[in-house]
Every structure is written in C-alpha cells, then in structure tokens.
Amino acid sequence: MKNYFKYLAILALGVVSCEPELENSIEDGELYTNGSADFSNYVALGNSLTAGYADGSLYITGQQNSYPNILADKFAAVQETDGFTQPLMNDNFGGLLAGGTQIPGFDTRLVLAVGANGPFPARYRGATPTTDITNVLSGPFNNMGVPGAKSYHLVAPGYGNVAGVSAGLANPFFVRFASAANSTILDDALAQDPTFFTLWIGNNDVLGYATSGGTGTFQLGNPNFAEYGMNDITDPTAFAGLYGQLAGALAQTADGVLLTIPDVTLAPFFTTVPNNALVIDAATAGQLTAYFQAVAGVFTQVLMQQGVPQEQAVAIASQYAITFNEGPNRFLIDVPASQTNPLGFRQMTQEELLLLTIDQGALAAGYGSVEFTQEVGEVIAVLQGGGSPTQEQVGILFGAVSGIDDKDALDSEEILNIKQATGLFNDAIAATAGSLNLGLVEIDEVLGRLNNGGIAFDGGVITSDFVTGGAFSLDGIHLTPRGYAVVANEIIAEINATYGSNVPKADVGAYGTVTLSQDVQ
Amino acid sequence: MKRLLLLGLVLMATAITYAGGYRVSLQGQRGLAMGHTGVAVVNNAELAFFNPGGLVFLENKINAAVGVSAVFSDVVWQNDEFGEMARTDSPVGTPFYAYFSYKLSDKFSVGLAAYTPYGSSVEWEKDWAGSHLVNDIELAAIYVQALASYKITDNLAVGGGPIYVSGSVNFNRNLNRTLTDLDGNRSNVTVDASGVSAWGWSAGAMWKPMDSLTIGVNYRSEILVKAEDGDANFNNIPNSPLTPFENTTFDATLPLPAELTIGASYQLNEKWLFAFDYNRTFWDVYESLDVDFANPNIPDSNNPRQYEDSSIYRFGLQYTANETFTLRAGYYFDESPVQSGYFAPETPRNDSNNFTGGLTVNVSDRVAIDAAFLYSRFKEIDESYNFYQENGQNVPFEGTYKSSAFTPGLGVTIKI
C-alpha cells in the first residue's frame, strides 16, 4: 500500500519534469548553422550608426536596438557566443556630462511632441542627462561604435583622452570606454581577438560637410587628416588607403562584413523641407514679380552709372527679374557675389536642398524671399510713379532680398561634392571587400529602396519619410530601431550568402520607430 | 500484490486527459482515471456532474465526493524565421469538485455540486514575441448546482438542476508590438473582472436496459459570462495626446459552451467495467473576444476566435482487484475547437491524445481515497493567429507550438 503511493509519486514527478520539447529546437542548436564563419566573439566598429545613436542622442534603448546588438542576438541563436557587450549610457534621456556639467552640443534626445500645429520633434526636457564621461566604463565592449567618429579617428591615439574633449581633439563617447587615454578604437577592437566583425565607417567623412550646409571644404588631394576641420570632406584617396588598413587589420584573424555609406542627401534631414515651399497667392506673386522687375530695372541703371554698356548691364540685371507664380515657388538662396552675379542671390534650382534644421518661422516671415517693409513699398511706389530712387532707396530696395544662408542649404555644387566623395568612398569599400574576401552590404542601395517605394514588412511599408516612414529617427539622419533592424537583415542576408550560414532574420515589425512625449518644455 | 502494482503502472503508462479551448475535464478522480468517462457509470457522487440522472441509482443514503487536481501545463513556442522561442511559466492550476447527494426515498435523491469545468491559466514571459496577443491570462469559473434525481422506473432515471456560475478573468497583453514609454517599457493593458455571475442548467438521464449495461445522456447548457464594468488598467503609456489610453472600465462576454454527452458502460464481470463517452462541446458560440472599453477615446478590442463545435471520444476501464483496491485506466481523443489561422497563444490547444490512470483505495466501508492522473500529449504544430491588426492590416503571429500537460489529482469518496 505504501509502495503504491511511492511509485505513483515517482511517476508523477517524472512526468511533471517533462517540459514540452520541439523536434528541432533552437535551444538544442539543431536549427541553424554558422557555415564557415565563427560568431563566437563579434566586434562591431563604426560611428553613431553602429552605436545605436538615434533622435540626436545616444541612450540605452537606442543602444539595445543597435544593429550590432540585433545581430549578436541572432548569432546567439546560431551558435554559442561569448555574449555581446555595449558601453551603455546611464539613462534613456541622452546627453553627456563632464564632471557634472553638460557638454555643449551633446543634448538630450528628440521626442515627438504634439503642439497646436500637430506633431513636431523636440528635445526631451523631462529630466537632465546623468551620463558623465568621467565615469569610465571597464570594457572591453563588443560594440565599438563611437558617435561622431570619422574613418581616421579609428586610428587616432588620444581620441578617448578626456583631456582632449574641451579642445575638440577627443570624442566624449570614446572617453567613456577607451581602454587607455592614448589607445585607439582599432587597437581596442583588435585586443578583443574578434572572430567576426562588421565595419561601417566613412559616413562622418562626408556627413559633417552635409549637415553644416556645405560650409566646410572638400579636402580633395590633401591626405593630411590633421589639417581637416569638423565639416570637411575627407580626401577619397586618403580614405581608400586608410580604409584598406582598417579592414586589413581586422580581417587578419576574423571574417566580417563591410558596409558602404549611404548618399546622405537622400536622408530626411535634407529631403523633408521642400525648396519650393514658398506657397503664395496670385496677389503676392504679382507683388514679388513686380518687386524683382524693379530690382532688375534699378540694377541696370546702377550698372550703367558705373559705366557698364547698356546691353551688358541689361544682360546681367535680367537674372534678377525673377517671375513668381501663384502656388509653390522655389526659395531664393544666397551665393557669393561675383562678376556674373554681383548681388549674390538667385532662385534655388530643382535639385538643391534645404536642411531640416532651417528656421521654419523665419521662412514664413520672408526668409528665402523678400522681407517687405513699408520703406520697400515706398521705394517701389516711387519707381512705379516714374521717379528715380535715391542711393539710399536703392540700398533699401536691394536689401529687402533675404536669400537662404549657406548653412541652411546644400547648393548644387555642394551636392555634387557629397555625391562624388560618397561614390569614391564606396568604390574603396567595395574594392576592399573584394580583395579581402569579406562580405559587402551596399547600404546606399538600401537607402535608395527606402526612398523609392519603401521596404515592405508584415505591418506595412518602411520608407525614409520623416516621422511617418519608420526608418529614420527624429534627427532625420540616424535610424529608428526598425531602421536598424532593416540594416541588420541586410547584413544577415550578406553573411548567409558569403559564409554559407543561415542566421535567422530580425522581425522588423517588432522594432519601434519614434518615441512620443510631451515633456519638452 | 507485485503483479497488481505492475498492472497499475502499465495501465497508467498507457493512459491520460485535458480538453480543447479552456474546458478543463477534471470533474472527478474516478471518472478522470477512466478517460473522464462517467455519463453511464454508477460509481460515486461524481454523478452529480457526469449525469445527475444517475444519482438515485447510488446505493447509499448519503454520498459525497470531493477532490482537487494540480494542472501542470506548459507550452513552448518557436519561430524559425526569426530565431525566437518562448516557454510559458504557467502557475499550477487547481480545479476542484465537491459533490453531495442524499436519498430522500428509493425513487428520489437530491444533491448539491460545486465544480470548475472551465478555466485557463497561461503565463508567457513578459514582453515575449507574442505579447501583443497575450502576456498572461487567468480564467476561472466556479459552478454551483442544486440537483434532483428521480427514478421513473427501476431502470430509468432522470435528473438535473440549475447552475449558478461565478466567473473571473484577469488578462494582460501589450497594446501592440512596439509602443513603449520613454524608458522602453512596453505599453500594456490589464483587464480584470471577478465575481461575475450567470445562470445555466444541466440535465441527464440514465437507463439500464440490462444489469450489465448502462446507457446515459447528459446536457449542460451554454452559459454566457458577461463582465460589466470590469477594471481596465493601462500601464507604461507614453505621455502624449497621440496615445489617449487611461484607466477605464470594460464590458466583455465570455461564453462557456454547452456540452452534450452520451455514453455507455458495460460490466463484463465482477472485476471489469468498460465505459465509453462521447462529448460534443458547442464551441461555435465563441466567435470573438470583444472587449468594449467605457472610455470612447479608447478603441475597442475585437479578437476573432471562430471556434467550432468539437468532439471528444473517451474510453475507460475499471478493474476491481479486491475489496481494497480498484484500478482504472483510460484514454480520450480531444478535438480542438481552435481552427487553423485562429491559433491564439492564450489557449494554444491543438488536438490531443490523453492518457489517464488511477486507483481507489477503500480505507473503510465508508471512506475511500481516489487518485487519478492525466497526461495530455499534443502534437507539435505549425500554426498562426492571423487576425491581429496594425494600421488596418492583418499581421499574422506564427510559430511552432508544442504543449504538454500533466495533472495528478486526489479525492475522497464517502458513502453512508
């Protein structure tokens, strides 16, 4: 009798401990193969895009949704790995402190707030930053992405030296986790003996130029990085040489994937504010056209007074007789005054771009066209009455033109510089991938798809439209978690094709986009 | 003695039971041990559930049976495309029963019954891949029933009575696949309602055309449990007019479907009894789980279920070894009411083969201990729930599921 219960109890326990098991279980490592690659110690190198930077800031959930972290998660389903560490920020607010004081230019994250005119991105003000760069984290970290890093910064000793931050010689993000003050990003990465790596660098070699509205210099033919400013474009030849060294050093012991850089002019930072947003009614159009006819007429007189022959004076001045129509018109842009364009402004051409950060209020008040005042009206009245304006009145007339500043726009020459440099950088990246037998992900092509019809997923279509498209975060340059998941899937597809593995994909619909908050005051 | 033990083990190893949807077939250890048959078995007060018509056939004046089971049920889910998996860590369910009957005369018995034929307790890892469908759910319904049983002729009796139901539900899921607050905590909602009451009835008839053969039929009515003004609590909602979720109340209706059982038992000799039951559960009533929030700014939650009527085929065997021991074994095949494409992880049930076993130990003339267990075996299945929507578009939630359930139970039978 006692025995019955004993055996019954044993049997019961035996069955209870039987958890349901699948025939081909991920847990048992039966489902996926790593092929010829070894993902056990994956190290990611790059810039903000690798760090998981989003919404104009670095914060914990952004880092958790970085494409390297997504990849590492999938690698862990394929084979046993050593884990994946990241130099996580201290909070989800973003922003950096140095010794308790906020570092200028490293503000809190952008969130989507709703105002009287609808949703708009704004800096989160519900809390102040708590991540202090003087709290150096003990690494090493698998994610070596450093926001702001250009290609040559990966081999720059002292880039993580806290003493160099205020002078702009060091990067506060790298200061947080550099192994030593004079170490380099590349050395810290190699010291981890990676078995697999990704390298996505070069974006900032052209991005600073682009986001500054092209105020920097294209350092074509100058290989001396020390002479470069923040907003300059790196010399493509020097980039190619350096990039080969970077990838070569990593590829000595590890397999990996290289990523090209996207054409930044396709990002919402440059495509959201249309250059023809000067929408006016017929009366205003007539007024503007009349104004510019007046400008052209007066300027012809001015030139002739300076001794320019009439025919030539008319030819030069006629470029200012700009016609405006009811509806959308392109803005005016300031250009350097020259012999052919002495007044230094013109209407934007179709391909020229405005930056997301342009002051929309100023645009509504006449920035980009003409700032009409009562005095301007009086001058025009004098002209229409057949009178001659005084010197002072001519000054008032011409001074009313308010062209868009260089820092707020990319003109056609600047766009050309960006595209040329990007193309040459990508040629170098592709050539390096070929010579080192590494995987190559053409992110420029992916961004092209996002811009042209989008990428379908189970919950809709991801596009590069600002706020609503799902790919780009609120800074218009960096990606959302969903955008980073798309990147991760492109890398996974390339890994599987290159190394004969079958790493599972990321479920992009499970990754979020922009974060909502009203705490922006 | 040793042979007896072996036989018991063999029977148990071949035998067990669980049921589709959120039906929990654990209404008596003796019945359960025989594949949860009993509509045509005169055994003890469990008849109050299986077939109240048979209560009057019980020999003793006073009959009581109480018992409780422990449901150890787990589910594993895996999605090969995305390399994801999750396991439930469900709390142990404890369905119980308590039956009592009193013979007023040779022809007339009355009784009382309390039992828990419906319930579900599933707890996935918080924020798992299917958390937009369910994080955890706890569903319970206690049936309390007054009964009367009347013998029309010596071999035909009928019985039945009204059922009072007290139900409760607690359900948590994330609002969608991605919404979070600033810190990345997933936005979720908990709906909670308890003490929801409803009424129903059951009735049965038992006929003994000959001494060795018993035939029974039993019907339990459909009961709609309507939760009104339950609590709906929204958590981790971002501070934004674009997400106007705030705590409110809700109305929802959960159907507890009707069940028809017909069956027979055959007493081969003094030692062996065979029983067969057929259940038809009218799940068709469960078309959609609709949660209607009181706050008009919060969109109602409509979740198509489209269950279909399902059948269960039950077989049981009883071996009376001696005056002290009775051994039982059984098997049933449980057809799931869940249709392909509607496989929601809150009740991830596909067809199952169920093996049962158990024994009774007669401690004295009046008191017996009943033990039973159920082992439910589900096939691995690739399924999806296709009716979750984002932006007006159906987003299927797919994967491979495998469930298992083991349910030991203990009870006491008293005859006076």
Tab-separated table of C-alpha atoms in Angstrom, chain B residues 18-357:
chain	number	residue	atom	x	y	z
B	18	TYR	CA	-7.208	17.583	-20.978
B	19	ALA	CA	-9.650	19.405	-23.164
B	20	GLY	CA	-9.718	21.843	-26.025
B	21	GLY	CA	-10.294	25.531	-25.622
B	22	TYR	CA	-10.479	26.441	-21.966
B	23	ARG	CA	-12.581	23.413	-20.981
B	24	VAL	CA	-10.925	21.556	-18.146
B	25	SER	CA	-12.117	17.945	-17.900
B	26	LEU	CA	-11.266	17.230	-14.302
B	27	GLN	CA	-14.636	16.754	-12.617
B	28	GLY	CA	-13.986	13.605	-10.667
B	29	GLN	CA	-10.949	11.439	-9.947
B	30	ARG	CA	-12.793	8.185	-10.633
B	31	GLY	CA	-14.161	9.406	-13.913
B	32	LEU	CA	-10.882	11.029	-14.845
B	33	ALA	CA	-8.933	7.849	-14.199
B	34	MET	CA	-11.199	6.205	-16.782
B	35	GLY	CA	-10.627	8.791	-19.511
B	36	HIS	CA	-13.087	11.156	-17.862
B	37	THR	CA	-15.995	8.906	-18.740
B	38	GLY	CA	-18.984	8.674	-16.417
B	39	VAL	CA	-22.262	9.548	-18.083
B	40	ALA	CA	-23.214	5.884	-17.793
B	41	VAL	CA	-21.180	4.804	-14.782
B	42	VAL	CA	-22.737	4.495	-11.354
B	43	ASN	CA	-19.783	4.831	-9.077
B	44	ASN	CA	-19.986	7.614	-6.565
B	45	ALA	CA	-21.251	11.165	-6.121
B	46	GLU	CA	-19.299	12.255	-9.219
B	47	LEU	CA	-22.560	11.501	-10.985
B	48	ALA	CA	-23.688	14.927	-9.845
B	49	PHE	CA	-21.517	16.232	-12.652
B	50	PHE	CA	-21.427	13.385	-15.149
B	51	ASN	CA	-25.099	12.553	-15.090
B	52	PRO	CA	-27.374	13.774	-12.266
B	53	GLY	CA	-29.993	11.357	-13.537
B	54	GLY	CA	-27.945	8.525	-12.082
B	55	LEU	CA	-27.676	9.876	-8.548
B	56	VAL	CA	-30.746	7.967	-7.476
B	57	PHE	CA	-29.042	4.726	-8.523
B	58	LEU	CA	-26.370	5.174	-5.845
B	59	GLU	CA	-26.896	2.547	-3.160
B	60	ASN	CA	-26.141	4.576	-0.074
B	61	LYS	CA	-28.295	7.184	1.527
B	62	ILE	CA	-25.580	9.803	1.739
B	63	ASN	CA	-22.891	10.129	-0.894
B	64	ALA	CA	-20.118	12.675	-1.087
B	65	ALA	CA	-17.054	13.099	-3.242
B	66	VAL	CA	-14.501	15.882	-3.092
B	67	GLY	CA	-11.229	16.273	-4.888
B	68	VAL	CA	-8.690	18.550	-6.381
B	69	SER	CA	-6.239	18.286	-9.246
B	70	ALA	CA	-2.976	20.044	-9.927
B	71	VAL	CA	-2.604	21.044	-13.558
B	72	PHE	CA	0.995	21.318	-14.698
B	73	SER	CA	0.617	22.683	-18.186
B	74	ASP	CA	3.274	24.222	-20.365
B	75	VAL	CA	3.688	25.401	-23.902
B	76	VAL	CA	6.790	26.063	-25.934
B	77	TRP	CA	6.712	28.327	-28.966
B	78	GLN	CA	9.364	28.860	-31.576
B	79	ASN	CA	9.687	30.881	-34.746
B	80	ASP	CA	12.380	29.551	-37.050
B	81	GLU	CA	12.417	32.563	-39.360
B	82	PHE	CA	13.373	34.947	-36.572
B	83	GLY	CA	15.212	32.563	-34.254
B	84	GLU	CA	12.882	33.260	-31.373
B	85	MET	CA	11.414	30.984	-28.759
B	86	ALA	CA	9.401	31.263	-25.585
B	87	ARG	CA	8.037	29.000	-22.911
B	88	THR	CA	5.103	29.505	-20.656
B	89	ASP	CA	5.715	29.512	-16.961
B	90	SER	CA	2.120	28.966	-16.016
B	91	PRO	CA	1.056	28.713	-12.414
B	92	VAL	CA	-0.264	25.345	-11.320
B	93	GLY	CA	-3.997	25.215	-11.879
B	94	THR	CA	-6.106	23.657	-9.116
B	95	PRO	CA	-9.556	22.744	-10.389
B	96	PHE	CA	-11.690	21.114	-7.705
B	97	TYR	CA	-15.033	19.459	-7.202
B	98	ALA	CA	-17.368	18.747	-4.296
B	99	TYR	CA	-20.487	16.641	-4.742
B	100	PHE	CA	-23.128	15.576	-2.303
B	101	SER	CA	-26.291	13.573	-2.706
B	102	TYR	CA	-28.969	12.464	-0.282
B	103	LYS	CA	-31.509	9.765	-0.953
B	104	LEU	CA	-34.879	11.003	0.220
B	105	SER	CA	-36.633	7.870	-0.924
B	106	ASP	CA	-35.953	4.892	-3.129
B	107	LYS	CA	-37.107	6.914	-6.100
B	108	PHE	CA	-35.855	10.361	-5.275
B	109	SER	CA	-32.487	11.880	-4.450
B	110	VAL	CA	-31.381	15.454	-4.084
B	111	GLY	CA	-27.886	16.820	-4.331
B	112	LEU	CA	-25.509	19.729	-4.373
B	113	ALA	CA	-22.498	20.185	-6.574
B	114	ALA	CA	-19.630	22.620	-6.976
B	115	TYR	CA	-17.081	22.217	-9.757
B	116	THR	CA	-14.833	24.106	-12.153
B	117	PRO	CA	-15.313	22.863	-15.698
B	118	TYR	CA	-13.837	25.929	-17.387
B	119	GLY	CA	-10.620	27.742	-16.698
B	120	SER	CA	-7.274	28.646	-18.110
B	121	SER	CA	-4.036	29.818	-16.692
B	122	VAL	CA	-1.306	30.709	-19.145
B	123	GLU	CA	1.672	32.873	-18.360
B	124	TRP	CA	4.194	33.700	-21.071
B	125	GLU	CA	7.444	35.525	-20.481
B	126	LYS	CA	6.620	39.212	-20.125
B	127	ASP	CA	7.117	41.057	-23.429
B	128	TRP	CA	7.745	37.852	-25.383
B	129	ALA	CA	7.322	37.910	-29.170
B	130	GLY	CA	3.558	37.296	-28.901
B	131	SER	CA	2.997	39.740	-26.052
B	132	HIS	CA	0.748	41.876	-28.267
B	133	LEU	CA	-1.670	38.930	-28.096
B	134	VAL	CA	-1.184	37.818	-24.502
B	135	ASN	CA	1.296	38.136	-21.682
B	136	ASP	CA	-0.784	36.180	-19.215
B	137	ILE	CA	-4.365	35.115	-18.688
B	138	GLU	CA	-6.185	33.633	-15.740
B	139	LEU	CA	-9.705	32.484	-16.304
B	140	ALA	CA	-11.824	30.722	-13.694
B	141	ALA	CA	-15.466	29.728	-13.391
B	142	ILE	CA	-16.985	28.029	-10.386
B	143	TYR	CA	-20.235	26.161	-10.996
B	144	VAL	CA	-22.597	25.629	-8.062
B	145	GLN	CA	-25.596	23.450	-8.728
B	146	ALA	CA	-28.647	22.129	-6.886
B	147	LEU	CA	-29.812	18.742	-8.115
B	148	ALA	CA	-32.695	16.352	-8.069
B	149	SER	CA	-32.768	12.804	-9.394
B	150	TYR	CA	-35.920	10.791	-9.958
B	151	LYS	CA	-36.323	7.146	-10.782
B	152	ILE	CA	-39.123	6.815	-13.319
B	153	THR	CA	-38.860	3.061	-13.483
B	154	ASP	CA	-36.461	0.641	-11.867
B	155	ASN	CA	-34.064	1.011	-14.738
B	156	LEU	CA	-34.673	4.577	-15.889
B	157	ALA	CA	-33.896	7.753	-14.007
B	158	VAL	CA	-33.661	11.420	-14.858
B	159	GLY	CA	-32.123	14.312	-13.027
B	160	GLY	CA	-30.853	17.844	-13.271
B	161	GLY	CA	-30.840	21.262	-11.765
B	162	PRO	CA	-29.991	24.918	-12.097
B	163	ILE	CA	-26.378	26.094	-12.189
B	164	TYR	CA	-25.080	29.270	-10.676
B	165	VAL	CA	-21.744	30.403	-12.094
B	166	SER	CA	-19.278	32.779	-10.536
B	167	GLY	CA	-16.555	33.707	-13.000
B	168	SER	CA	-13.414	35.778	-13.004
B	169	VAL	CA	-10.898	36.826	-15.611
B	170	ASN	CA	-7.558	38.579	-15.493
B	171	PHE	CA	-5.856	39.199	-18.806
B	172	ASN	CA	-2.779	41.194	-19.676
B	173	ARG	CA	-1.325	41.941	-23.065
B	174	ASN	CA	0.811	44.627	-24.655
B	175	LEU	CA	-1.086	47.224	-26.657
B	176	ASN	CA	0.824	46.464	-29.827
B	177	ARG	CA	4.197	45.195	-30.980
B	178	THR	CA	6.199	48.366	-30.382
B	179	LEU	CA	4.618	51.086	-28.248
B	180	THR	CA	6.700	51.969	-25.187
B	181	ASP	CA	7.144	54.789	-22.754
B	182	LEU	CA	10.323	56.868	-22.804
B	183	ASP	CA	12.258	54.203	-20.917
B	184	GLY	CA	11.327	51.482	-23.357
B	185	ASN	CA	8.763	49.802	-21.080
B	186	ARG	CA	6.102	48.210	-23.228
B	187	SER	CA	2.643	49.764	-23.036
B	188	ASN	CA	0.143	47.177	-21.858
B	189	VAL	CA	-3.354	46.717	-20.558
B	190	THR	CA	-4.748	44.506	-17.833
B	191	VAL	CA	-8.440	43.722	-17.818
B	192	ASP	CA	-9.761	42.308	-14.596
B	193	ALA	CA	-13.233	41.246	-13.574
B	194	SER	CA	-14.272	38.931	-10.790
B	195	GLY	CA	-17.491	37.803	-9.158
B	196	VAL	CA	-19.243	37.825	-12.498
B	197	SER	CA	-22.341	35.683	-12.109
B	198	ALA	CA	-24.545	33.845	-14.585
B	199	TRP	CA	-27.086	31.045	-14.622
B	200	GLY	CA	-27.478	27.811	-16.518
B	201	TRP	CA	-28.646	24.251	-16.043
B	202	SER	CA	-27.861	20.645	-16.701
B	203	ALA	CA	-29.997	17.556	-17.045
B	204	GLY	CA	-29.349	13.906	-17.666
B	205	ALA	CA	-30.997	10.539	-18.000
B	206	MET	CA	-29.722	7.062	-17.236
B	207	TRP	CA	-31.180	3.811	-18.485
B	208	LYS	CA	-30.193	0.272	-17.530
B	209	PRO	CA	-31.656	-1.957	-20.232
B	210	MET	CA	-29.982	-4.914	-18.546
B	211	ASP	CA	-27.968	-5.462	-15.401
B	212	SER	CA	-24.602	-5.243	-17.106
B	213	LEU	CA	-25.326	-2.368	-19.484
B	214	THR	CA	-25.914	1.242	-18.608
B	215	ILE	CA	-26.658	3.995	-21.087
B	216	GLY	CA	-26.545	7.677	-20.233
B	217	VAL	CA	-27.068	11.074	-21.718
B	218	ASN	CA	-26.328	14.447	-20.187
B	219	TYR	CA	-26.606	18.003	-21.363
B	220	ARG	CA	-25.133	21.101	-19.764
B	221	SER	CA	-26.391	24.399	-21.047
B	222	GLU	CA	-24.383	27.228	-22.541
B	223	ILE	CA	-23.639	29.985	-20.079
B	224	LEU	CA	-22.594	33.459	-21.194
B	225	VAL	CA	-20.493	35.136	-18.566
B	226	LYS	CA	-20.937	38.848	-19.062
B	227	ALA	CA	-18.383	41.002	-17.308
B	228	GLU	CA	-19.697	44.507	-16.808
B	229	ASP	CA	-17.682	47.443	-15.552
B	230	GLY	CA	-14.565	45.380	-15.059
B	231	ASP	CA	-11.310	47.250	-14.490
B	232	ALA	CA	-9.105	48.063	-17.445
B	233	ASN	CA	-5.719	49.382	-16.376
B	234	PHE	CA	-3.282	50.798	-18.895
B	235	ASN	CA	0.384	50.755	-17.976
B	236	ASN	CA	3.534	52.402	-19.378
B	237	ILE	CA	1.584	54.653	-21.695
B	238	PRO	CA	3.707	57.439	-23.208
B	239	ASN	CA	2.772	60.950	-22.166
B	240	SER	CA	1.201	62.053	-25.433
B	241	PRO	CA	-2.191	63.056	-26.814
B	242	LEU	CA	-1.473	60.560	-29.607
B	243	THR	CA	-1.918	57.704	-27.111
B	244	PRO	CA	-5.096	58.565	-25.184
B	245	PHE	CA	-5.096	55.436	-23.038
B	246	GLU	CA	-6.133	55.834	-19.445
B	247	ASN	CA	-7.653	53.534	-16.872
B	248	THR	CA	-11.285	52.828	-17.566
B	249	THR	CA	-13.845	50.051	-17.260
B	250	PHE	CA	-14.835	47.455	-19.804
B	251	ASP	CA	-17.610	45.080	-20.802
B	252	ALA	CA	-16.919	41.687	-22.290
B	253	THR	CA	-18.707	38.400	-22.739
B	254	LEU	CA	-17.058	35.053	-22.456
B	255	PRO	CA	-19.126	32.047	-23.466
B	256	LEU	CA	-18.935	28.801	-21.501
B	257	PRO	CA	-20.263	26.488	-24.176
B	258	ALA	CA	-22.919	23.830	-23.854
B	259	GLU	CA	-21.862	20.215	-23.756
B	260	LEU	CA	-23.768	17.100	-24.727
B	261	THR	CA	-22.555	13.715	-23.559
B	262	ILE	CA	-23.853	10.297	-24.469
B	263	GLY	CA	-22.235	7.120	-23.334
B	264	ALA	CA	-22.491	3.582	-22.162
B	265	SER	CA	-20.819	1.306	-19.692
B	266	TYR	CA	-20.637	-2.446	-19.653
B	267	GLN	CA	-19.934	-4.597	-16.629
B	268	LEU	CA	-18.106	-7.562	-18.101
B	269	ASN	CA	-17.888	-9.414	-14.808
B	270	GLU	CA	-17.311	-8.634	-11.162
B	271	LYS	CA	-13.867	-7.305	-11.906
B	272	TRP	CA	-14.020	-5.478	-15.209
B	273	LEU	CA	-16.037	-2.481	-16.303
B	274	PHE	CA	-15.776	-0.730	-19.670
B	275	ALA	CA	-17.058	2.749	-20.349
B	276	PHE	CA	-17.369	4.912	-23.400
B	277	ASP	CA	-18.412	8.581	-23.554
B	278	TYR	CA	-18.858	10.883	-26.468
B	279	ASN	CA	-18.782	14.644	-25.785
B	280	ARG	CA	-19.918	17.321	-28.159
B	281	THR	CA	-18.906	20.763	-26.987
B	282	PHE	CA	-20.739	23.569	-28.719
B	283	TRP	CA	-17.801	25.940	-29.085
B	284	ASP	CA	-19.354	27.554	-32.126
B	285	VAL	CA	-20.685	30.234	-29.787
B	286	TYR	CA	-17.186	31.588	-29.243
B	287	GLU	CA	-16.871	33.795	-32.293
B	288	SER	CA	-14.867	36.674	-30.958
B	289	LEU	CA	-13.408	38.003	-27.765
B	290	ASP	CA	-14.583	41.596	-27.748
B	291	VAL	CA	-13.505	43.983	-25.052
B	292	ASP	CA	-15.614	47.120	-25.046
B	293	PHE	CA	-13.872	49.945	-23.175
B	294	ALA	CA	-16.080	52.506	-21.498
B	295	ASN	CA	-13.842	55.426	-22.440
B	296	PRO	CA	-14.923	56.350	-26.004
B	297	ASN	CA	-11.406	57.544	-26.884
B	298	ILE	CA	-10.011	54.059	-26.425
B	299	PRO	CA	-10.650	51.809	-29.380
B	300	ASP	CA	-12.461	48.582	-28.501
B	301	SER	CA	-10.527	45.390	-28.822
B	302	ASN	CA	-12.051	42.824	-31.182
B	303	ASN	CA	-10.309	39.485	-31.387
B	304	PRO	CA	-11.878	36.935	-33.730
B	305	ARG	CA	-11.798	33.376	-32.410
B	306	GLN	CA	-14.240	31.456	-34.647
B	307	TYR	CA	-14.159	28.299	-32.553
B	308	GLU	CA	-16.068	25.361	-33.958
B	309	ASP	CA	-18.035	22.626	-32.227
B	310	SER	CA	-15.728	19.820	-31.264
B	311	SER	CA	-15.933	16.203	-30.206
B	312	ILE	CA	-14.187	14.184	-27.576
B	313	TYR	CA	-14.074	10.381	-27.619
B	314	ARG	CA	-13.482	8.814	-24.227
B	315	PHE	CA	-12.696	5.249	-23.246
B	316	GLY	CA	-12.353	3.914	-19.723
B	317	LEU	CA	-11.584	0.692	-17.979
B	318	GLN	CA	-12.051	-0.291	-14.340
B	319	TYR	CA	-10.563	-3.295	-12.626
B	320	THR	CA	-11.770	-4.152	-9.167
B	321	ALA	CA	-8.790	-6.002	-7.788
B	322	ASN	CA	-10.122	-6.749	-4.363
B	323	GLU	CA	-12.112	-5.168	-1.607
B	324	THR	CA	-9.428	-2.585	-1.035
B	325	PHE	CA	-8.143	-1.665	-4.477
B	326	THR	CA	-9.791	-0.595	-7.642
B	327	LEU	CA	-7.563	0.290	-10.612
B	328	ARG	CA	-8.603	2.424	-13.542
B	329	ALA	CA	-7.221	3.490	-16.873
B	330	GLY	CA	-8.498	5.403	-19.816
B	331	TYR	CA	-7.855	7.273	-22.985
B	332	TYR	CA	-9.530	10.060	-24.828
B	333	PHE	CA	-9.040	11.928	-28.032
B	334	ASP	CA	-9.778	15.596	-27.690
B	335	GLU	CA	-10.534	17.519	-30.842
B	336	SER	CA	-9.555	21.164	-30.590
B	337	PRO	CA	-12.223	23.778	-31.311
B	338	VAL	CA	-9.481	26.145	-32.484
B	339	GLN	CA	-9.338	26.486	-36.250
B	340	SER	CA	-6.226	26.969	-38.332
B	341	GLY	CA	-5.300	30.633	-38.553
B	342	TYR	CA	-7.029	31.355	-35.239
B	343	PHE	CA	-4.384	29.751	-33.092
B	344	ALA	CA	-4.003	32.359	-30.355
B	345	PRO	CA	-1.312	31.816	-27.737
B	346	GLU	CA	-3.761	32.496	-24.898
B	347	THR	CA	-5.234	28.997	-25.394
B	348	PRO	CA	-2.747	27.258	-27.667
B	349	ARG	CA	-4.591	23.977	-27.971
B	350	ASN	CA	-4.481	21.589	-30.843
B	351	ASP	CA	-5.884	18.060	-30.925
B	352	SER	CA	-4.575	15.933	-28.123
B	353	ASN	CA	-4.261	12.301	-27.128
B	354	ASN	CA	-4.900	11.886	-23.467
B	355	PHE	CA	-3.983	9.032	-21.185
B	356	THR	CA	-5.400	8.556	-17.731
B	357	GLY	CA	-4.963	6.224	-14.845
